[in-house]
Amino acid sequence: MDKMKVAYEAMLGLAAELVLDEAVLKFQTEKLGKAIDEALARGDEDTFYQLVKQLNQLKA
């Protein structure tokens, strides 16, 4: 029974970590998306390309 409890707790921990990782990824993606839009609106080409590169690395 104790082994089962330990395994269950480990699985819950992994599930929580996956949910947190997904939330962080979504937040960072949205933040970069807004910054990219702002760079486009300003006509800041260098910043735009830098941010797009960061977004692509995040998605890889």
PDB file of N, CA, C and O in Angstrom:
ATOM      1  N   MET A   1       0.815  -1.199   0.000  1.00  0.00           N
ATOM      2  CA  MET A   1       0.000   0.000   0.000  1.00  0.00           C
ATOM      3  C   MET A   1       0.857   1.261   0.000  1.00  0.00           C
ATOM      4  O   MET A   1       0.528   2.224  -0.668  1.00  0.00           O
ATOM      5  N   ASP A   2       1.951   1.242   0.763  1.00  0.00           N
ATOM      6  CA  ASP A   2       2.819   2.415   0.809  1.00  0.00           C
ATOM      7  C   ASP A   2       3.479   2.679  -0.535  1.00  0.00           C
ATOM      8  O   ASP A   2       3.643   3.829  -0.929  1.00  0.00           O
ATOM      9  N   LYS A   3       3.850   1.616  -1.239  1.00  0.00           N
ATOM     10  CA  LYS A   3       4.463   1.797  -2.553  1.00  0.00           C
ATOM     11  C   LYS A   3       3.475   2.439  -3.518  1.00  0.00           C
ATOM     12  O   LYS A   3       3.843   3.270  -4.338  1.00  0.00           O
ATOM     13  N   MET A   4       2.238   2.043  -3.396  1.00  0.00           N
ATOM     14  CA  MET A   4       1.206   2.596  -4.257  1.00  0.00           C
ATOM     15  C   MET A   4       0.993   4.079  -3.962  1.00  0.00           C
ATOM     16  O   MET A   4       0.831   4.891  -4.876  1.00  0.00           O
ATOM     17  N   LYS A   5       1.020   4.441  -2.689  1.00  0.00           N
ATOM     18  CA  LYS A   5       0.859   5.829  -2.295  1.00  0.00           C
ATOM     19  C   LYS A   5       2.019   6.671  -2.812  1.00  0.00           C
ATOM     20  O   LYS A   5       1.814   7.782  -3.318  1.00  0.00           O
ATOM     21  N   VAL A   6       3.221   6.159  -2.709  1.00  0.00           N
ATOM     22  CA  VAL A   6       4.400   6.875  -3.195  1.00  0.00           C
ATOM     23  C   VAL A   6       4.319   7.059  -4.704  1.00  0.00           C
ATOM     24  O   VAL A   6       4.595   8.151  -5.222  1.00  0.00           O
ATOM     25  N   ALA A   7       3.918   6.026  -5.418  1.00  0.00           N
ATOM     26  CA  ALA A   7       3.786   6.112  -6.871  1.00  0.00           C
ATOM     27  C   ALA A   7       2.702   7.118  -7.250  1.00  0.00           C
ATOM     28  O   ALA A   7       2.876   7.910  -8.185  1.00  0.00           O
ATOM     29  N   TYR A   8       1.607   7.093  -6.530  1.00  0.00           N
ATOM     30  CA  TYR A   8       0.501   8.029  -6.802  1.00  0.00           C
ATOM     31  C   TYR A   8       0.945   9.471  -6.572  1.00  0.00           C
ATOM     32  O   TYR A   8       0.671  10.350  -7.385  1.00  0.00           O
ATOM     33  N   GLU A   9       1.649   9.704  -5.474  1.00  0.00           N
ATOM     34  CA  GLU A   9       2.133  11.051  -5.176  1.00  0.00           C
ATOM     35  C   GLU A   9       3.144  11.511  -6.219  1.00  0.00           C
ATOM     36  O   GLU A   9       3.161  12.683  -6.595  1.00  0.00           O
ATOM     37  N   ALA A  10       3.968  10.610  -6.690  1.00  0.00           N
ATOM     38  CA  ALA A  10       4.938  10.948  -7.730  1.00  0.00           C
ATOM     39  C   ALA A  10       4.215  11.326  -9.023  1.00  0.00           C
ATOM     40  O   ALA A  10       4.597  12.294  -9.697  1.00  0.00           O
ATOM     41  N   MET A  11       3.177  10.579  -9.374  1.00  0.00           N
ATOM     42  CA  MET A  11       2.404  10.880 -10.574  1.00  0.00           C
ATOM     43  C   MET A  11       1.692  12.222 -10.441  1.00  0.00           C
ATOM     44  O   MET A  11       1.645  13.006 -11.393  1.00  0.00           O
ATOM     45  N   LEU A  12       1.162  12.521  -9.263  1.00  0.00           N
ATOM     46  CA  LEU A  12       0.514  13.815  -9.046  1.00  0.00           C
ATOM     47  C   LEU A  12       1.528  14.949  -9.170  1.00  0.00           C
ATOM     48  O   LEU A  12       1.229  16.002  -9.745  1.00  0.00           O
ATOM     49  N   GLY A  13       2.717  14.724  -8.651  1.00  0.00           N
ATOM     50  CA  GLY A  13       3.769  15.731  -8.750  1.00  0.00           C
ATOM     51  C   GLY A  13       4.148  15.995 -10.195  1.00  0.00           C
ATOM     52  O   GLY A  13       4.328  17.153 -10.602  1.00  0.00           O
ATOM     53  N   LEU A  14       4.260  14.939 -10.984  1.00  0.00           N
ATOM     54  CA  LEU A  14       4.589  15.092 -12.404  1.00  0.00           C
ATOM     55  C   LEU A  14       3.474  15.808 -13.157  1.00  0.00           C
ATOM     56  O   LEU A  14       3.737  16.663 -14.004  1.00  0.00           O
ATOM     57  N   ALA A  15       2.247  15.466 -12.830  1.00  0.00           N
ATOM     58  CA  ALA A  15       1.110  16.121 -13.479  1.00  0.00           C
ATOM     59  C   ALA A  15       1.086  17.611 -13.142  1.00  0.00           C
ATOM     60  O   ALA A  15       0.859  18.451 -14.019  1.00  0.00           O
ATOM     61  N   ALA A  16       1.349  17.943 -11.888  1.00  0.00           N
ATOM     62  CA  ALA A  16       1.380  19.344 -11.474  1.00  0.00           C
ATOM     63  C   ALA A  16       2.503  20.086 -12.194  1.00  0.00           C
ATOM     64  O   ALA A  16       2.324  21.235 -12.627  1.00  0.00           O
ATOM     65  N   GLU A  17       3.639  19.444 -12.342  1.00  0.00           N
ATOM     66  CA  GLU A  17       4.763  20.061 -13.039  1.00  0.00           C
ATOM     67  C   GLU A  17       4.436  20.319 -14.506  1.00  0.00           C
ATOM     68  O   GLU A  17       4.766  21.376 -15.052  1.00  0.00           O
ATOM     69  N   LEU A  18       3.748  19.381 -15.143  1.00  0.00           N
ATOM     70  CA  LEU A  18       3.351  19.561 -16.537  1.00  0.00           C
ATOM     71  C   LEU A  18       2.376  20.725 -16.695  1.00  0.00           C
ATOM     72  O   LEU A  18       2.495  21.519 -17.627  1.00  0.00           O
ATOM     73  N   VAL A  19       1.430  20.828 -15.782  1.00  0.00           N
ATOM     74  CA  VAL A  19       0.457  21.919 -15.834  1.00  0.00           C
ATOM     75  C   VAL A  19       1.167  23.256 -15.646  1.00  0.00           C
ATOM     76  O   VAL A  19       0.908  24.227 -16.375  1.00  0.00           O
ATOM     77  N   LEU A  20       2.078  23.317 -14.697  1.00  0.00           N
ATOM     78  CA  LEU A  20       2.821  24.552 -14.446  1.00  0.00           C
ATOM     79  C   LEU A  20       3.687  24.926 -15.643  1.00  0.00           C
ATOM     80  O   LEU A  20       3.721  26.088 -16.059  1.00  0.00           O
ATOM     81  N   ASP A  21       4.383  23.948 -16.213  1.00  0.00           N
ATOM     82  CA  ASP A  21       5.215  24.206 -17.399  1.00  0.00           C
ATOM     83  C   ASP A  21       4.377  24.753 -18.551  1.00  0.00           C
ATOM     84  O   ASP A  21       4.794  25.680 -19.249  1.00  0.00           O
ATOM     85  N   GLU A  22       3.202  24.191 -18.756  1.00  0.00           N
ATOM     86  CA  GLU A  22       2.321  24.639 -19.832  1.00  0.00           C
ATOM     87  C   GLU A  22       1.839  26.065 -19.580  1.00  0.00           C
ATOM     88  O   GLU A  22       1.770  26.882 -20.496  1.00  0.00           O
ATOM     89  N   ALA A  23       1.525  26.378 -18.329  1.00  0.00           N
ATOM     90  CA  ALA A  23       1.070  27.729 -17.991  1.00  0.00           C
ATOM     91  C   ALA A  23       2.187  28.749 -18.212  1.00  0.00           C
ATOM     92  O   ALA A  23       1.935  29.844 -18.740  1.00  0.00           O
ATOM     93  N   VAL A  24       3.396  28.409 -17.828  1.00  0.00           N
ATOM     94  CA  VAL A  24       4.538  29.311 -18.019  1.00  0.00           C
ATOM     95  C   VAL A  24       4.797  29.519 -19.512  1.00  0.00           C
ATOM     96  O   VAL A  24       5.030  30.644 -19.958  1.00  0.00           O
ATOM     97  N   LEU A  25       4.741  28.441 -20.272  1.00  0.00           N
ATOM     98  CA  LEU A  25       4.947  28.540 -21.717  1.00  0.00           C
ATOM     99  C   LEU A  25       3.891  29.443 -22.362  1.00  0.00           C
ATOM    100  O   LEU A  25       4.210  30.291 -23.189  1.00  0.00           O
ATOM    101  N   LYS A  26       2.645  29.267 -21.963  1.00  0.00           N
ATOM    102  CA  LYS A  26       1.565  30.092 -22.507  1.00  0.00           C
ATOM    103  C   LYS A  26       1.778  31.558 -22.153  1.00  0.00           C
ATOM    104  O   LYS A  26       1.635  32.443 -23.005  1.00  0.00           O
ATOM    105  N   PHE A  27       2.149  31.831 -20.905  1.00  0.00           N
ATOM    106  CA  PHE A  27       2.385  33.202 -20.468  1.00  0.00           C
ATOM    107  C   PHE A  27       3.523  33.840 -21.267  1.00  0.00           C
ATOM    108  O   PHE A  27       3.396  34.966 -21.758  1.00  0.00           O
ATOM    109  N   GLN A  28       4.631  33.123 -21.405  1.00  0.00           N
ATOM    110  CA  GLN A  28       5.780  33.656 -22.130  1.00  0.00           C
ATOM    111  C   GLN A  28       5.455  33.870 -23.603  1.00  0.00           C
ATOM    112  O   GLN A  28       5.876  34.865 -24.198  1.00  0.00           O
ATOM    113  N   THR A  29       4.705  32.948 -24.187  1.00  0.00           N
ATOM    114  CA  THR A  29       4.316  33.075 -25.590  1.00  0.00           C
ATOM    115  C   THR A  29       3.436  34.309 -25.799  1.00  0.00           C
ATOM    116  O   THR A  29       3.645  35.076 -26.749  1.00  0.00           O
ATOM    117  N   GLU A  30       2.472  34.511 -24.926  1.00  0.00           N
ATOM    118  CA  GLU A  30       1.593  35.681 -25.032  1.00  0.00           C
ATOM    119  C   GLU A  30       2.369  36.975 -24.821  1.00  0.00           C
ATOM    120  O   GLU A  30       2.148  37.967 -25.528  1.00  0.00           O
ATOM    121  N   LYS A  31       3.294  36.970 -23.866  1.00  0.00           N
ATOM    122  CA  LYS A  31       4.107  38.159 -23.587  1.00  0.00           C
ATOM    123  C   LYS A  31       4.970  38.515 -24.796  1.00  0.00           C
ATOM    124  O   LYS A  31       5.056  39.687 -25.188  1.00  0.00           O
ATOM    125  N   LEU A  32       5.597  37.517 -25.398  1.00  0.00           N
ATOM    126  CA  LEU A  32       6.409  37.762 -26.588  1.00  0.00           C
ATOM    127  C   LEU A  32       5.538  38.219 -27.757  1.00  0.00           C
ATOM    128  O   LEU A  32       5.938  39.099 -28.528  1.00  0.00           O
ATOM    129  N   GLY A  33       4.358  37.637 -27.891  1.00  0.00           N
ATOM    130  CA  GLY A  33       3.453  38.033 -28.960  1.00  0.00           C
ATOM    131  C   GLY A  33       3.073  39.504 -28.867  1.00  0.00           C
ATOM    132  O   GLY A  33       3.059  40.226 -29.866  1.00  0.00           O
ATOM    133  N   LYS A  34       2.778  39.962 -27.649  1.00  0.00           N
ATOM    134  CA  LYS A  34       2.443  41.374 -27.451  1.00  0.00           C
ATOM    135  C   LYS A  34       3.638  42.269 -27.759  1.00  0.00           C
ATOM    136  O   LYS A  34       3.496  43.326 -28.373  1.00  0.00           O
ATOM    137  N   ALA A  35       4.813  41.842 -27.323  1.00  0.00           N
ATOM    138  CA  ALA A  35       6.019  42.635 -27.576  1.00  0.00           C
ATOM    139  C   ALA A  35       6.322  42.696 -29.074  1.00  0.00           C
ATOM    140  O   ALA A  35       6.760  43.739 -29.582  1.00  0.00           O
ATOM    141  N   ILE A  36       6.065  41.600 -29.777  1.00  0.00           N
ATOM    142  CA  ILE A  36       6.264  41.576 -31.238  1.00  0.00           C
ATOM    143  C   ILE A  36       5.301  42.548 -31.908  1.00  0.00           C
ATOM    144  O   ILE A  36       5.692  43.316 -32.788  1.00  0.00           O
ATOM    145  N   ASP A  37       4.045  42.529 -31.479  1.00  0.00           N
ATOM    146  CA  ASP A  37       3.059  43.466 -32.028  1.00  0.00           C
ATOM    147  C   ASP A  37       3.473  44.915 -31.790  1.00  0.00           C
ATOM    148  O   ASP A  37       3.338  45.767 -32.674  1.00  0.00           O
ATOM    149  N   GLU A  38       3.981  45.197 -30.599  1.00  0.00           N
ATOM    150  CA  GLU A  38       4.417  46.554 -30.282  1.00  0.00           C
ATOM    151  C   GLU A  38       5.611  46.958 -31.142  1.00  0.00           C
ATOM    152  O   GLU A  38       5.690  48.106 -31.601  1.00  0.00           O
ATOM    153  N   ALA A  39       6.552  46.035 -31.340  1.00  0.00           N
ATOM    154  CA  ALA A  39       7.718  46.332 -32.180  1.00  0.00           C
ATOM    155  C   ALA A  39       7.279  46.613 -33.614  1.00  0.00           C
ATOM    156  O   ALA A  39       7.813  47.520 -34.260  1.00  0.00           O
ATOM    157  N   LEU A  40       6.306  45.855 -34.090  1.00  0.00           N
ATOM    158  CA  LEU A  40       5.774  46.105 -35.440  1.00  0.00           C
ATOM    159  C   LEU A  40       5.115  47.474 -35.535  1.00  0.00           C
ATOM    160  O   LEU A  40       5.309  48.204 -36.505  1.00  0.00           O
ATOM    161  N   ALA A  41       4.346  47.817 -34.516  1.00  0.00           N
ATOM    162  CA  ALA A  41       3.641  49.103 -34.518  1.00  0.00           C
ATOM    163  C   ALA A  41       4.626  50.270 -34.518  1.00  0.00           C
ATOM    164  O   ALA A  41       4.365  51.308 -35.125  1.00  0.00           O
ATOM    165  N   ARG A  42       5.746  50.088 -33.847  1.00  0.00           N
ATOM    166  CA  ARG A  42       6.776  51.140 -33.798  1.00  0.00           C
ATOM    167  C   ARG A  42       7.668  51.134 -35.032  1.00  0.00           C
ATOM    168  O   ARG A  42       8.435  52.057 -35.244  1.00  0.00           O
ATOM    169  N   GLY A  43       7.607  50.058 -35.794  1.00  0.00           N
ATOM    170  CA  GLY A  43       8.491  49.918 -36.946  1.00  0.00           C
ATOM    171  C   GLY A  43       9.911  49.555 -36.549  1.00  0.00           C
ATOM    172  O   GLY A  43      10.857  49.811 -37.287  1.00  0.00           O
ATOM    173  N   ASP A  44      10.059  48.935 -35.373  1.00  0.00           N
ATOM    174  CA  ASP A  44      11.376  48.565 -34.837  1.00  0.00           C
ATOM    175  C   ASP A  44      11.753  47.172 -35.350  1.00  0.00           C
ATOM    176  O   ASP A  44      11.466  46.155 -34.728  1.00  0.00           O
ATOM    177  N   GLU A  45      12.389  47.151 -36.485  1.00  0.00           N
ATOM    178  CA  GLU A  45      12.702  45.897 -37.168  1.00  0.00           C
ATOM    179  C   GLU A  45      13.674  45.019 -36.374  1.00  0.00           C
ATOM    180  O   GLU A  45      13.490  43.798 -36.303  1.00  0.00           O
ATOM    181  N   ASP A  46      14.700  45.625 -35.775  1.00  0.00           N
ATOM    182  CA  ASP A  46      15.690  44.841 -35.022  1.00  0.00           C
ATOM    183  C   ASP A  46      15.049  44.119 -33.842  1.00  0.00           C
ATOM    184  O   ASP A  46      15.281  42.931 -33.621  1.00  0.00           O
ATOM    185  N   THR A  47      14.250  44.865 -33.077  1.00  0.00           N
ATOM    186  CA  THR A  47      13.564  44.267 -31.930  1.00  0.00           C
ATOM    187  C   THR A  47      12.592  43.186 -32.391  1.00  0.00           C
ATOM    188  O   THR A  47      12.489  42.122 -31.774  1.00  0.00           O
ATOM    189  N   PHE A  48      11.880  43.461 -33.471  1.00  0.00           N
ATOM    190  CA  PHE A  48      10.943  42.483 -34.021  1.00  0.00           C
ATOM    191  C   PHE A  48      11.642  41.155 -34.299  1.00  0.00           C
ATOM    192  O   PHE A  48      11.193  40.104 -33.852  1.00  0.00           O
ATOM    193  N   TYR A  49      12.758  41.206 -35.032  1.00  0.00           N
ATOM    194  CA  TYR A  49      13.459  39.970 -35.372  1.00  0.00           C
ATOM    195  C   TYR A  49      14.034  39.274 -34.139  1.00  0.00           C
ATOM    196  O   TYR A  49      14.022  38.048 -34.051  1.00  0.00           O
ATOM    197  N   GLN A  50      14.499  40.050 -33.185  1.00  0.00           N
ATOM    198  CA  GLN A  50      15.021  39.464 -31.952  1.00  0.00           C
ATOM    199  C   GLN A  50      13.913  38.736 -31.186  1.00  0.00           C
ATOM    200  O   GLN A  50      14.102  37.619 -30.701  1.00  0.00           O
ATOM    201  N   LEU A  51      12.763  39.361 -31.093  1.00  0.00           N
ATOM    202  CA  LEU A  51      11.643  38.761 -30.366  1.00  0.00           C
ATOM    203  C   LEU A  51      11.094  37.530 -31.086  1.00  0.00           C
ATOM    204  O   LEU A  51      10.735  36.532 -30.447  1.00  0.00           O
ATOM    205  N   VAL A  52      11.018  37.594 -32.404  1.00  0.00           N
ATOM    206  CA  VAL A  52      10.561  36.434 -33.177  1.00  0.00           C
ATOM    207  C   VAL A  52      11.525  35.264 -32.986  1.00  0.00           C
ATOM    208  O   VAL A  52      11.101  34.114 -32.834  1.00  0.00           O
ATOM    209  N   LYS A  53      12.814  35.564 -32.941  1.00  0.00           N
ATOM    210  CA  LYS A  53      13.813  34.515 -32.692  1.00  0.00           C
ATOM    211  C   LYS A  53      13.596  33.878 -31.325  1.00  0.00           C
ATOM    212  O   LYS A  53      13.623  32.658 -31.181  1.00  0.00           O
ATOM    213  N   GLN A  54      13.342  34.710 -30.321  1.00  0.00           N
ATOM    214  CA  GLN A  54      13.072  34.189 -28.974  1.00  0.00           C
ATOM    215  C   GLN A  54      11.812  33.324 -28.963  1.00  0.00           C
ATOM    216  O   GLN A  54      11.781  32.268 -28.321  1.00  0.00           O
ATOM    217  N   LEU A  55      10.781  33.775 -29.669  1.00  0.00           N
ATOM    218  CA  LEU A  55       9.532  33.017 -29.731  1.00  0.00           C
ATOM    219  C   LEU A  55       9.750  31.665 -30.404  1.00  0.00           C
ATOM    220  O   LEU A  55       9.250  30.638 -29.915  1.00  0.00           O
ATOM    221  N   ASN A  56      10.502  31.661 -31.475  1.00  0.00           N
ATOM    222  CA  ASN A  56      10.797  30.392 -32.168  1.00  0.00           C
ATOM    223  C   ASN A  56      11.597  29.442 -31.285  1.00  0.00           C
ATOM    224  O   ASN A  56      11.356  28.239 -31.288  1.00  0.00           O
ATOM    225  N   GLN A  57      12.535  29.964 -30.506  1.00  0.00           N
ATOM    226  CA  GLN A  57      13.311  29.129 -29.586  1.00  0.00           C
ATOM    227  C   GLN A  57      12.424  28.581 -28.486  1.00  0.00           C
ATOM    228  O   GLN A  57      12.595  27.436 -28.064  1.00  0.00           O
ATOM    229  N   LEU A  58      11.485  29.375 -28.051  1.00  0.00           N
ATOM    230  CA  LEU A  58      10.571  28.939 -27.004  1.00  0.00           C
ATOM    231  C   LEU A  58       9.684  27.794 -27.489  1.00  0.00           C
ATOM    232  O   LEU A  58       9.408  26.853 -26.751  1.00  0.00           O
ATOM    233  N   LYS A  59       9.284  27.863 -28.741  1.00  0.00           N
ATOM    234  CA  LYS A  59       8.403  26.840 -29.303  1.00  0.00           C
ATOM    235  C   LYS A  59       9.138  25.571 -29.707  1.00  0.00           C
ATOM    236  O   LYS A  59       8.518  24.533 -29.914  1.00  0.00           O
ATOM    237  N   ALA A  60      10.461  25.655 -29.841  1.00  0.00           N
ATOM    238  CA  ALA A  60      11.257  24.489 -30.282  1.00  0.00           C
ATOM    239  C   ALA A  60      11.406  23.457 -29.180  1.00  0.00           C
ATOM    240  O   ALA A  60      11.209  23.626 -28.060  1.00  0.00           O
TER     241      ALA A  60
END
